[in-house]
PDB file of C-alpha atoms in Angstrom:
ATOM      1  CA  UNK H 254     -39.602 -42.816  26.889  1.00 52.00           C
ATOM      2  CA  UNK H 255     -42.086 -43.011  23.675  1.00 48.00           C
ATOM      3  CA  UNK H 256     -41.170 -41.786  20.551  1.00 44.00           C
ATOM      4  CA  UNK H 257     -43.954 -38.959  21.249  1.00 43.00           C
ATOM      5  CA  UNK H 258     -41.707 -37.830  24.425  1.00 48.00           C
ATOM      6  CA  UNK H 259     -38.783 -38.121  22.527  1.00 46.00           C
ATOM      7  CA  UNK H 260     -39.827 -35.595  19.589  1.00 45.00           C
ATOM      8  CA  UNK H 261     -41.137 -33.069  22.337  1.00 43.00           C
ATOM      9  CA  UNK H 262     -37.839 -32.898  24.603  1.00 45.00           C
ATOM     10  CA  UNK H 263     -36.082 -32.982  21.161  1.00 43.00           C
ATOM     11  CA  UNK H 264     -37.954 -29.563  20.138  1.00 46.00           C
ATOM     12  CA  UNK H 265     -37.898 -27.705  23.466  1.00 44.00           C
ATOM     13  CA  UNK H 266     -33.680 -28.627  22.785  1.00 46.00           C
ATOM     14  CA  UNK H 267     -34.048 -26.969  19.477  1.00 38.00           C
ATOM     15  CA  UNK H 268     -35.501 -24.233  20.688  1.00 40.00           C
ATOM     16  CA  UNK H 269     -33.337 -23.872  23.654  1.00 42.00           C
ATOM     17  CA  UNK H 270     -29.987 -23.243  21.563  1.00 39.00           C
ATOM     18  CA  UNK H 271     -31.834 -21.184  19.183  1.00 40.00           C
ATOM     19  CA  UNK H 272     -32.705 -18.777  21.534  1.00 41.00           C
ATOM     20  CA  UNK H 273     -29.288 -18.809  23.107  1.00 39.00           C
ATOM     21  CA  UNK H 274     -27.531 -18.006  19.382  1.00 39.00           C
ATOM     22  CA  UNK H 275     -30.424 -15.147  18.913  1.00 40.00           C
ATOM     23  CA  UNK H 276     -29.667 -13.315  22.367  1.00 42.00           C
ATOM     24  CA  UNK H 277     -26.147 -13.315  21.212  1.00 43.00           C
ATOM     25  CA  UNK H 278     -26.870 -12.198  18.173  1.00 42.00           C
ATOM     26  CA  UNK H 279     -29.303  -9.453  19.071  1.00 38.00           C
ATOM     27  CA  UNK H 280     -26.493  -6.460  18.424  1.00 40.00           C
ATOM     28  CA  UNK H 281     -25.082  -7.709  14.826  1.00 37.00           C
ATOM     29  CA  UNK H 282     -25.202  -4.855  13.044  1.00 39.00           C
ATOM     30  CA  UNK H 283     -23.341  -6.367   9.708  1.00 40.00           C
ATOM     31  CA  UNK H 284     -20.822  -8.350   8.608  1.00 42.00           C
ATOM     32  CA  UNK H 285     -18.130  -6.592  10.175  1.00 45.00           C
ATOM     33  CA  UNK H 286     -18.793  -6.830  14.383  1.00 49.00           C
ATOM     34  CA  UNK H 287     -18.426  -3.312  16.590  1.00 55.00           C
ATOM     35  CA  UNK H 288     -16.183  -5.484  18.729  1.00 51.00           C
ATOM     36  CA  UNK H 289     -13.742  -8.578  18.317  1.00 50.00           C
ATOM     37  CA  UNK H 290     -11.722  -9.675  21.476  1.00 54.00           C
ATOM     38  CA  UNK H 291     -12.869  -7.044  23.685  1.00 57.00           C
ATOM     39  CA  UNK H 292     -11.270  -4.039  20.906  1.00 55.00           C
ATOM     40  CA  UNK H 293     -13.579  -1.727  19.298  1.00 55.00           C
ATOM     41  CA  UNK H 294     -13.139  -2.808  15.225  1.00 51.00           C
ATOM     42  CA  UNK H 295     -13.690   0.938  12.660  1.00 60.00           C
ATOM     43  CA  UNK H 296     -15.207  -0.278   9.627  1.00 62.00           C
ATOM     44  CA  UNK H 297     -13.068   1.686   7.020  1.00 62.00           C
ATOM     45  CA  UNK H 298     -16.029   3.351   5.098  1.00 67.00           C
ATOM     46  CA  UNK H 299     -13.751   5.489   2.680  1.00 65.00           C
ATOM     47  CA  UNK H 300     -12.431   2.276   1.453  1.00 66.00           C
ATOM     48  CA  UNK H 301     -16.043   0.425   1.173  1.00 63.00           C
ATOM     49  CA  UNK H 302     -17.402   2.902  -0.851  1.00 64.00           C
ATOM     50  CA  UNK H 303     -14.292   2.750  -2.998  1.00 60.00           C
ATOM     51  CA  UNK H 304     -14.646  -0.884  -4.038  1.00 61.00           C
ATOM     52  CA  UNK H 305     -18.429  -0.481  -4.238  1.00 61.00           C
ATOM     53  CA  UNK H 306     -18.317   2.196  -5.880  1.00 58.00           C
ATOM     54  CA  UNK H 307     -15.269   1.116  -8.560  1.00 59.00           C
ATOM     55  CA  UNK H 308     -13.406  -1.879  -7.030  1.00 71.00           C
ATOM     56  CA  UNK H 309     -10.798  -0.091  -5.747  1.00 88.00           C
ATOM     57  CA  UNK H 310      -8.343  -0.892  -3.394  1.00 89.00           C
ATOM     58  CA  UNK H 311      -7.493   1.842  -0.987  1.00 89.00           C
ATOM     59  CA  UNK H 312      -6.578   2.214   2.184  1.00 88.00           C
ATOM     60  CA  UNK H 313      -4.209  -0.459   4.471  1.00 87.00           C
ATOM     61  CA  UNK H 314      -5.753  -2.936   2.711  1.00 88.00           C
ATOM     62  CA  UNK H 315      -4.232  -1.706  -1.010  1.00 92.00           C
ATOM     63  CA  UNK H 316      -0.574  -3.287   0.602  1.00 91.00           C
ATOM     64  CA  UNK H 317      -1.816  -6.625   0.457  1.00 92.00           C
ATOM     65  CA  UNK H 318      -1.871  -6.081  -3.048  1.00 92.00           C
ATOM     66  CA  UNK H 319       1.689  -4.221  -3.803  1.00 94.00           C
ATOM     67  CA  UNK H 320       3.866  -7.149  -2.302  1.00 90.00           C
ATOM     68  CA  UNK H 321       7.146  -5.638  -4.349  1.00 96.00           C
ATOM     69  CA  UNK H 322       8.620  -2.381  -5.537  1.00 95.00           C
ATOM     70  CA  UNK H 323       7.576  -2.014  -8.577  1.00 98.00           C
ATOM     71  CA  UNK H 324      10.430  -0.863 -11.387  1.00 98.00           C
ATOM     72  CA  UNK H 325      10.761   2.645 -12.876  1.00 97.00           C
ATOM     73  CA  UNK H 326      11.002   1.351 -16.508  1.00 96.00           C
ATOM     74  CA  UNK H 327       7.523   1.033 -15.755  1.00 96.00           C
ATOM     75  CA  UNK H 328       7.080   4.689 -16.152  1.00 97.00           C
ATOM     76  CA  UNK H 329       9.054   4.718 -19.922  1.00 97.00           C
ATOM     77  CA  UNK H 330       6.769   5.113 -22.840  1.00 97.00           C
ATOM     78  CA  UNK H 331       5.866   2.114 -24.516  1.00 98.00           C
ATOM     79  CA  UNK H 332       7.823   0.887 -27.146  1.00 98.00           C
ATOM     80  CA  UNK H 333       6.054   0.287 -30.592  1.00 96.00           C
ATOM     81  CA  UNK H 334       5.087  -3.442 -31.373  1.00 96.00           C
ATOM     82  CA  UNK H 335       6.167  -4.235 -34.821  1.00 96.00           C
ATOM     83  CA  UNK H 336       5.759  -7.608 -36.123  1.00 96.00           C
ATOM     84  CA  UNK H 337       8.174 -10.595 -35.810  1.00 96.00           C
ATOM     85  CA  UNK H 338       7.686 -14.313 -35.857  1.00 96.00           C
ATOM     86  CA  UNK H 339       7.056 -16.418 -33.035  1.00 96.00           C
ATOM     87  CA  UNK H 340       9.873 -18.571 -31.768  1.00 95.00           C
ATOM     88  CA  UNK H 341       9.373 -21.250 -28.777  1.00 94.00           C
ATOM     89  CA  UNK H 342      11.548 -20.432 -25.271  1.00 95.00           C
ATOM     90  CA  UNK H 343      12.670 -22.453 -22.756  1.00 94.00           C
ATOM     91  CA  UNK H 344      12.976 -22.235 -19.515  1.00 96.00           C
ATOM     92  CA  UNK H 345      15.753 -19.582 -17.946  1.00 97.00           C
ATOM     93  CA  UNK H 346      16.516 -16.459 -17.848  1.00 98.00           C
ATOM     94  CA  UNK H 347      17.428 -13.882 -20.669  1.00 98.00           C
ATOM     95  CA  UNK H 348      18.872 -10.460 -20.964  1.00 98.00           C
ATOM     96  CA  UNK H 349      17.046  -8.004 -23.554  1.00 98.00           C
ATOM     97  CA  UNK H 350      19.563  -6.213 -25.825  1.00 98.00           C
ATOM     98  CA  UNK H 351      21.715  -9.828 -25.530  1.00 98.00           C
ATOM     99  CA  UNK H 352      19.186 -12.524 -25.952  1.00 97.00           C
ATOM    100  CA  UNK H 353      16.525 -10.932 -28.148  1.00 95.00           C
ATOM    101  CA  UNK H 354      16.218  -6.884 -29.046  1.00 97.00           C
ATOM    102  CA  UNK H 355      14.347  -4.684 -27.112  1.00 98.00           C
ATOM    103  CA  UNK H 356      10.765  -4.349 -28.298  1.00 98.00           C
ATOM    104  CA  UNK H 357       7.159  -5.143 -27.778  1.00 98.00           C
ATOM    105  CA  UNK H 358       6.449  -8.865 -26.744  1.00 98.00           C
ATOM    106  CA  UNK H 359       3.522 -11.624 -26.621  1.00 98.00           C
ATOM    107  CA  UNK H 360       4.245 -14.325 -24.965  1.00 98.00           C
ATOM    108  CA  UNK H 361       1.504 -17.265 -25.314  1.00 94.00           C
ATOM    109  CA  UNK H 362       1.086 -20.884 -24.852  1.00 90.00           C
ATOM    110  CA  UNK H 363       1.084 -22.638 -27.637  1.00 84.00           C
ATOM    111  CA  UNK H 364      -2.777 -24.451 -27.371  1.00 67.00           C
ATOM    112  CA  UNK H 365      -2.631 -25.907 -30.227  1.00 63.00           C
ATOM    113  CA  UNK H 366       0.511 -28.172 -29.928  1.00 57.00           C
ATOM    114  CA  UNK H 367      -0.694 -29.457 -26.264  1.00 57.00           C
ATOM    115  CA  UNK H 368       0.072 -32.674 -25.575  1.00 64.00           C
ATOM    116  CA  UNK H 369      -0.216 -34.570 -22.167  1.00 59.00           C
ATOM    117  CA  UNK H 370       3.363 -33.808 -20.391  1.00 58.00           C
ATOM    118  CA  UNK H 371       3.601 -29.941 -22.038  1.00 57.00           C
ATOM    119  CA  UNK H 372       0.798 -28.962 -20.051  1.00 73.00           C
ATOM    120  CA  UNK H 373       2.042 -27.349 -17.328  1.00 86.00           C
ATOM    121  CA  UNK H 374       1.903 -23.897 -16.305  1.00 91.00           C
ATOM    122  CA  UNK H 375       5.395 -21.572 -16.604  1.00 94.00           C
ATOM    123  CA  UNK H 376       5.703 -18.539 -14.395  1.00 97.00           C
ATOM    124  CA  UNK H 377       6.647 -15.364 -16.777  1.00 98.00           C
ATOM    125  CA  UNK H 378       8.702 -12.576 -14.974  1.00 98.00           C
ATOM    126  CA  UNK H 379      10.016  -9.682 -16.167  1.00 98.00           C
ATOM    127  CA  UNK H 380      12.359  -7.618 -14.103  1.00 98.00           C
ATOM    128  CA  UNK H 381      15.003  -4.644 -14.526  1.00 98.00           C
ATOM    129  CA  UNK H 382      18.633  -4.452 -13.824  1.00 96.00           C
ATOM    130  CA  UNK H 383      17.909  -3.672  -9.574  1.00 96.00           C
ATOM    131  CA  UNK H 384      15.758  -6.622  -9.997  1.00 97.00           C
ATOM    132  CA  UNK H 385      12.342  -5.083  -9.650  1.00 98.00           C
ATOM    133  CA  UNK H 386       9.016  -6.204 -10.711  1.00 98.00           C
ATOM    134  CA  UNK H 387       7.457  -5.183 -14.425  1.00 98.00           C
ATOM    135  CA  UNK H 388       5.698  -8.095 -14.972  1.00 97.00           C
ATOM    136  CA  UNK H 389       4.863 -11.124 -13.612  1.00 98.00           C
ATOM    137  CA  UNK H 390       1.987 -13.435 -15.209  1.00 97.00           C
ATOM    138  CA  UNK H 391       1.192 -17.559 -15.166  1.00 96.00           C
ATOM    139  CA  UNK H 392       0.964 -19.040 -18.332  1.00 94.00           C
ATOM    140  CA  UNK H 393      -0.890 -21.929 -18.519  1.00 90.00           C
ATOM    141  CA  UNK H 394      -3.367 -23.571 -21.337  1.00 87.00           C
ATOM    142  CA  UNK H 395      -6.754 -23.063 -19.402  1.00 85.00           C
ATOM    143  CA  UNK H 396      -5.875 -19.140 -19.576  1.00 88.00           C
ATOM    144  CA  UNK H 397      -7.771 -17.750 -22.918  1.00 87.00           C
ATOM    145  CA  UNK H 398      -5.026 -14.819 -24.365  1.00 91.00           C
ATOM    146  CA  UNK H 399      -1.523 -13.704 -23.728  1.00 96.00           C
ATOM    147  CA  UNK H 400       0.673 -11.411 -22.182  1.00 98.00           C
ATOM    148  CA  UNK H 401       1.780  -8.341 -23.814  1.00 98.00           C
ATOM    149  CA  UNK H 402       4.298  -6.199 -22.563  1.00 98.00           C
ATOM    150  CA  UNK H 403       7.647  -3.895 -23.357  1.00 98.00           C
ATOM    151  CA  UNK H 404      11.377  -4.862 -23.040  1.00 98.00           C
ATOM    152  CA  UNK H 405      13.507  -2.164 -22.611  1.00 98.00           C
ATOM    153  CA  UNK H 406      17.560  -2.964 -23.366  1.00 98.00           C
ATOM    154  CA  UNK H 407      18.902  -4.449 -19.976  1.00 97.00           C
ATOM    155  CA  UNK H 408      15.852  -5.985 -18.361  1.00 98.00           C
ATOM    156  CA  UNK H 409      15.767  -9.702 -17.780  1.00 98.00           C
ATOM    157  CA  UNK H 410      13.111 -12.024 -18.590  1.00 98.00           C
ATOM    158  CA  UNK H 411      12.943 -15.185 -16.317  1.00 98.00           C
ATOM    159  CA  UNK H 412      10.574 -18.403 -16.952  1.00 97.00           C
ATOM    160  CA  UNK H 413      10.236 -21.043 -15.009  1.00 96.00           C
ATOM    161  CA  UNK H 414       8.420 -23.891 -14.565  1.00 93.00           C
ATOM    162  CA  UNK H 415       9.036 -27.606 -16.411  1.00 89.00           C
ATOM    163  CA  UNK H 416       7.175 -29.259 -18.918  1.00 85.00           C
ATOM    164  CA  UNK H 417       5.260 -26.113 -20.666  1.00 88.00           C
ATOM    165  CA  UNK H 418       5.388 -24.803 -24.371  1.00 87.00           C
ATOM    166  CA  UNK H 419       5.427 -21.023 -24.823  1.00 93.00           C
ATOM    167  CA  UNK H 420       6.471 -18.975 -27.515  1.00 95.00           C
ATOM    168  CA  UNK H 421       6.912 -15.074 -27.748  1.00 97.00           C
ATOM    169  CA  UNK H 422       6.797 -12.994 -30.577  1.00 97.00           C
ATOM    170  CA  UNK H 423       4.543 -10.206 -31.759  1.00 97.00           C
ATOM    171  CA  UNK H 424       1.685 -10.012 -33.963  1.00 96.00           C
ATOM    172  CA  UNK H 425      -0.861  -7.139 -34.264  1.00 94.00           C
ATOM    173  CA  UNK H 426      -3.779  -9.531 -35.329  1.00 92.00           C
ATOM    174  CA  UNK H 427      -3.722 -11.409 -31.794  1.00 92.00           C
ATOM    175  CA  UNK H 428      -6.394 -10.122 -30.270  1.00 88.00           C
ATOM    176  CA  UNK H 429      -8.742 -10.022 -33.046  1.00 84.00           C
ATOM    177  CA  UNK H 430      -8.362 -14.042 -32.831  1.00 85.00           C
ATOM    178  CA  UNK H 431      -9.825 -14.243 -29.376  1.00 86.00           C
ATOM    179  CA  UNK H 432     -12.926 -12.327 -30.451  1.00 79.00           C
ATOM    180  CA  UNK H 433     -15.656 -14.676 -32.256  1.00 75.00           C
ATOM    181  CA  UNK H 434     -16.627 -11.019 -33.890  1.00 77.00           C
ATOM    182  CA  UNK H 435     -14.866  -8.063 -34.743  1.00 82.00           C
ATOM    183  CA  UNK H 436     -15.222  -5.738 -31.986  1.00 84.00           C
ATOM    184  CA  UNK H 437     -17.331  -2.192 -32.377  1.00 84.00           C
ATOM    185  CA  UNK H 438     -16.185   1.338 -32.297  1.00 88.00           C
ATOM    186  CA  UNK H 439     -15.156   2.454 -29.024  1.00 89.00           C
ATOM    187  CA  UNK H 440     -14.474  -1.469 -27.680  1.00 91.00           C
ATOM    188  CA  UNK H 441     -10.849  -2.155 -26.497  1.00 93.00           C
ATOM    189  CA  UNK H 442      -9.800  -5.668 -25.841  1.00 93.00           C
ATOM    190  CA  UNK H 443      -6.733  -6.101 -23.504  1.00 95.00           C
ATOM    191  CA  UNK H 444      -5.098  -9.116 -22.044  1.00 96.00           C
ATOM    192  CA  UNK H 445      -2.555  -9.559 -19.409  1.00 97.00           C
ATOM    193  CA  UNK H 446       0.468  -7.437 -19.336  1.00 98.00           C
ATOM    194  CA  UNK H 447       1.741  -3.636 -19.832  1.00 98.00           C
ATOM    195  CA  UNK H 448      -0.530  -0.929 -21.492  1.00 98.00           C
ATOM    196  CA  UNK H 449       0.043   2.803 -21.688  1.00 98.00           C
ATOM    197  CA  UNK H 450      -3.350   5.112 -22.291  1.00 98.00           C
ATOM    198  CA  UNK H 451      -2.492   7.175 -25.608  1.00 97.00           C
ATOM    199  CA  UNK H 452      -0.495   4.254 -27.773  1.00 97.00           C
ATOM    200  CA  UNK H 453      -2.489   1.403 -26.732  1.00 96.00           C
ATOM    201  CA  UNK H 454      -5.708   2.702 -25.978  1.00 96.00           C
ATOM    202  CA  UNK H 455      -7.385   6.311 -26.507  1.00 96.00           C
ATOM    203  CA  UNK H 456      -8.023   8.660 -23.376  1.00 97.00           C
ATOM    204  CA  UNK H 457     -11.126   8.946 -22.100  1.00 96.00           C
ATOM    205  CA  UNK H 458     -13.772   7.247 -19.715  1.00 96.00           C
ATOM    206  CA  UNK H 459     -14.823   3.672 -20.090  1.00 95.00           C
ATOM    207  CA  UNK H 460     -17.240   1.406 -19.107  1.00 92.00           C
ATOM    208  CA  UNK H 461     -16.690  -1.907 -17.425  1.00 87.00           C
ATOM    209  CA  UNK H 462     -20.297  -3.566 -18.365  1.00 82.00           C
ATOM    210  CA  UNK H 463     -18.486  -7.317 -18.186  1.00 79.00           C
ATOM    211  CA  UNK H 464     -15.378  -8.317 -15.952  1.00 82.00           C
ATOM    212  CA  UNK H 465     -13.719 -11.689 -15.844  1.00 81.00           C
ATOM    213  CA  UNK H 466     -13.819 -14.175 -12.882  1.00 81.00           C
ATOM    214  CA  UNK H 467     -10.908 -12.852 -11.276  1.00 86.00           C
ATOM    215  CA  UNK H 468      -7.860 -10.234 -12.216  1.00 92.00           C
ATOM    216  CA  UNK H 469      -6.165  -7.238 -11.321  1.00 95.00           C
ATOM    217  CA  UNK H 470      -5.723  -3.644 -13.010  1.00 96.00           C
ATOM    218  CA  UNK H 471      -2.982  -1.353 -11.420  1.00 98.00           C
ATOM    219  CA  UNK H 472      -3.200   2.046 -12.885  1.00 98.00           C
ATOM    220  CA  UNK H 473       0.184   3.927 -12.911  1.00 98.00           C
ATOM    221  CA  UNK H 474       0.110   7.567 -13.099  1.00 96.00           C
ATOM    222  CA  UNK H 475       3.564   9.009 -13.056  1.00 95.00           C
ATOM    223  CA  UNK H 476       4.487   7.541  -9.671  1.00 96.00           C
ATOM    224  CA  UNK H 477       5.072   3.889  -8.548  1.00 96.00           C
ATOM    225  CA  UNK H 478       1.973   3.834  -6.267  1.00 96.00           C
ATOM    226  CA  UNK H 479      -0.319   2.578  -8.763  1.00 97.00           C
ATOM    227  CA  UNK H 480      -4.412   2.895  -7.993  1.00 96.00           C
ATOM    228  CA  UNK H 481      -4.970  -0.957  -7.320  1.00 96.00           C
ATOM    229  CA  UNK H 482      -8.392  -2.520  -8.759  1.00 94.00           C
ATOM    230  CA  UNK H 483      -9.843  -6.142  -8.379  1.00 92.00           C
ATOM    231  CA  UNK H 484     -11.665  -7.097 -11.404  1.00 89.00           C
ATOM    232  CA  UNK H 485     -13.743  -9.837 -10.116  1.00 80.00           C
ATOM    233  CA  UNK H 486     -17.140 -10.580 -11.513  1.00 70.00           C
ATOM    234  CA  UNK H 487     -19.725 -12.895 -10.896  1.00 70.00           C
ATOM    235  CA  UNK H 488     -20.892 -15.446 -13.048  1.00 70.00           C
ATOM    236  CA  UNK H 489     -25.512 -16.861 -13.541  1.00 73.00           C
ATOM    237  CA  UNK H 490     -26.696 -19.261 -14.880  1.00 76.00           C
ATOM    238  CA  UNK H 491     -28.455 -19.345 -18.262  1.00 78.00           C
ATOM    239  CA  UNK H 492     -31.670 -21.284 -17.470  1.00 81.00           C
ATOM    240  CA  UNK H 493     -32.201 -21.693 -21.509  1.00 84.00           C
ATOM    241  CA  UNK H 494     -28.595 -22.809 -22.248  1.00 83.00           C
ATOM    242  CA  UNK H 495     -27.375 -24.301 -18.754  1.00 81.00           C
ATOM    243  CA  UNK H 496     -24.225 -22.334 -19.558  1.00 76.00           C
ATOM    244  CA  UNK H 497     -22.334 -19.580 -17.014  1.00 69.00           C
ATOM    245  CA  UNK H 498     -22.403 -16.029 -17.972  1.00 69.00           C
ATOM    246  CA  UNK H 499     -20.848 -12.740 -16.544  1.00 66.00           C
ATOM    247  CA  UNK H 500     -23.620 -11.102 -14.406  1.00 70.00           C
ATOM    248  CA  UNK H 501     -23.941  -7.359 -15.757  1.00 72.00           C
ATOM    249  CA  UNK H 502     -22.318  -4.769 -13.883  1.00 76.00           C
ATOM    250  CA  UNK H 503     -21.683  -1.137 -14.059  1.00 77.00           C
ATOM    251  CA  UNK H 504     -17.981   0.459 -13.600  1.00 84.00           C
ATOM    252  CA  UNK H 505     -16.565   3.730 -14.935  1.00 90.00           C
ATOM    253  CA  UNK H 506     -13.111   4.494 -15.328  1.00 94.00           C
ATOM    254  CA  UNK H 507     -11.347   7.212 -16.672  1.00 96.00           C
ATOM    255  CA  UNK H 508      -7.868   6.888 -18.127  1.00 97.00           C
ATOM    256  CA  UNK H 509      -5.725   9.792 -19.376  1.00 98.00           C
ATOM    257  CA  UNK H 510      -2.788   9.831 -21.914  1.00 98.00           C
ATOM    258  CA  UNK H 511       0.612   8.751 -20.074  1.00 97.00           C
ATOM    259  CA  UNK H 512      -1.046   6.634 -17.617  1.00 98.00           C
ATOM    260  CA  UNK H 513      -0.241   3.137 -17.724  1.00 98.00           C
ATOM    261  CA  UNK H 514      -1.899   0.361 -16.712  1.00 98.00           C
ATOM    262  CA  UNK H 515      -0.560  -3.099 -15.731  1.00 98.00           C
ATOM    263  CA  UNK H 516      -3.165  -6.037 -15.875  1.00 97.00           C
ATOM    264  CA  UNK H 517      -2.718  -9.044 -14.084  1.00 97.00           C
ATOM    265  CA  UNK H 518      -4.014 -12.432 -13.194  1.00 95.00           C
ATOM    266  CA  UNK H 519      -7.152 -12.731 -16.009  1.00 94.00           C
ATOM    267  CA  UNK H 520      -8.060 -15.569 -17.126  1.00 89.00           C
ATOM    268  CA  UNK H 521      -9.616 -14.822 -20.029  1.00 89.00           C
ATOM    269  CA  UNK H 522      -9.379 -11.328 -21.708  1.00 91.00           C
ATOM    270  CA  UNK H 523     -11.070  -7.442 -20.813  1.00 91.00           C
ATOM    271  CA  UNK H 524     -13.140  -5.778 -23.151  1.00 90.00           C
ATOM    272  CA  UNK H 525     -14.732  -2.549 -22.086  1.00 90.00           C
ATOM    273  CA  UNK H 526     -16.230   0.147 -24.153  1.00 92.00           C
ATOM    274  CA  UNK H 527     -15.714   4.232 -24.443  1.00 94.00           C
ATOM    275  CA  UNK H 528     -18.665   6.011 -22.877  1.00 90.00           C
ATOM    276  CA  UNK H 529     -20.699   7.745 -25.111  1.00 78.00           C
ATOM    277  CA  UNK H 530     -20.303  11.611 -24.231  1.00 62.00           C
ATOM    278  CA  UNK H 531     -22.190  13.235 -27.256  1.00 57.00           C
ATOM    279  CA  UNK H 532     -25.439  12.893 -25.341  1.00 52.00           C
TER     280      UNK H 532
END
């Protein structure tokens, strides 16, 4: 056959699967199909316009998220953070009120004393006396921030992991290192770990103009069924710099004294801003 025959049955095959894949595609409605393995599939609208609207988890889906009880000393108010040096700590497990006082805690990885076989990541868990979850955070030295949360007499704090350096303590000038500027009126900064709305953090509505790559924001309201919310961003690139930045978004949230919120999984810290209500 010459190479002219050749290119001509080689179209008309081209064409001939192309128009197969179109006729079976000729209903797709979406991402989601009306049908899979001969059972009709709902799409779950209440909880697509949640997460478009906010990012919020709702529906049968929000269990994938909740994989433990969480404990009731989540509910406690949070305990003041009052300053007191930084000591490192190994790997184990310690009781509060036996090992250390109860109090306000940062735990952080000590960046600046990295050297080739402390550089592995420690798993941070904090637990009461039934054993159930109030925090539970990777610390590693590619993570920008800490985790802050409260110890209340009788919990246990567990890390694990070999070859890491952390250090806990508290210190109410940490956050203002991880800014390169102070931050404006109305900004709040938080990093990983246990917040409460009212000590914290002022009430009111905020707005989510930035979020990280990835992360998680359960928002406790006087019951253990927290609202769940993925903070995932996206990131462009700068043409002018060749650098990655957060694409701009646009989230509301309001938060109301008492509430508490548990952040999880960010990489690098969340800093959103009090909406302006004078207007």
């Amino acid at each position: 056959m010459s190479r002219k025959g050749r290119s001509i049955l080689l179209q008309t095959s081209v064409l001939l699967v192309m128009s197969f894949l179109l006729s079976g595609c000729a209903s797709w409605k979406g991402l989601m199909p009306e049908k899979y393995d001969g059972k009709t599939v709902q799409r779950d609208e209440t909880s697509i316009e949640a997460y478009s609207k906010a990012k919020e988890i709702v529906g049968e889906s929000k269990d994938l998220y909740i994989l433990e009880p969480f404990s009731e000393s989540l509910l406690n108010p949070s305990l003041p953070l009052e300053e007191s040096d930084f000591f490192k700590i190994e790997a184990g497990e310690y009781i509060v009120g036996e090992d250390f006082p109860a109090g306000r805690y940062q735990f952080r990885y000590m960046n600046e004393q990295l050297e080739p076989h402390l550089m592995n990541n420690a798993t941070l868990r904090v637990t009461d006396e039934k054993d159930q979850l109030m925090t539970e955070e990777l610390l590693t030295p590619y993570k920008i921030g800490y985790v802050e949360t409260d110890l209340y007499e009788g919990n246990k704090v567990s890390l694990s992991g070999e070859g890491f350096s952390v250090e806990m303590g508290a210190s109410k000038d940490s956050a203002s290192q991880l800014v390169k500027q102070p931050l404006e009126v109305g900004e709040v900064l938080l990093t990983n770990g246990v917040w409460e709305v009212g000590k914290q953090l002022e009430a009111g509505t905020y707005v989510f103009t930035e979020l990280p790559p990835g992360g998680y924001l359960y928002l406790f309201d006087n019951t253990l069924d927290p609202r769940v919310f993925e903070l995932r961003g996206q990131m462009e690139l700068n043409e002018e710099t060749g650098e990655f930045i957060p694409v701009k978004t646009h989230l509301e949230l309001t938060l109301e004294n008492g509430q508490k919120m548990y952040l999880k999984d960010l990489n690098q810290p969340l800093k959103f801003t009090a909406k302006d209500t004078s207007e």
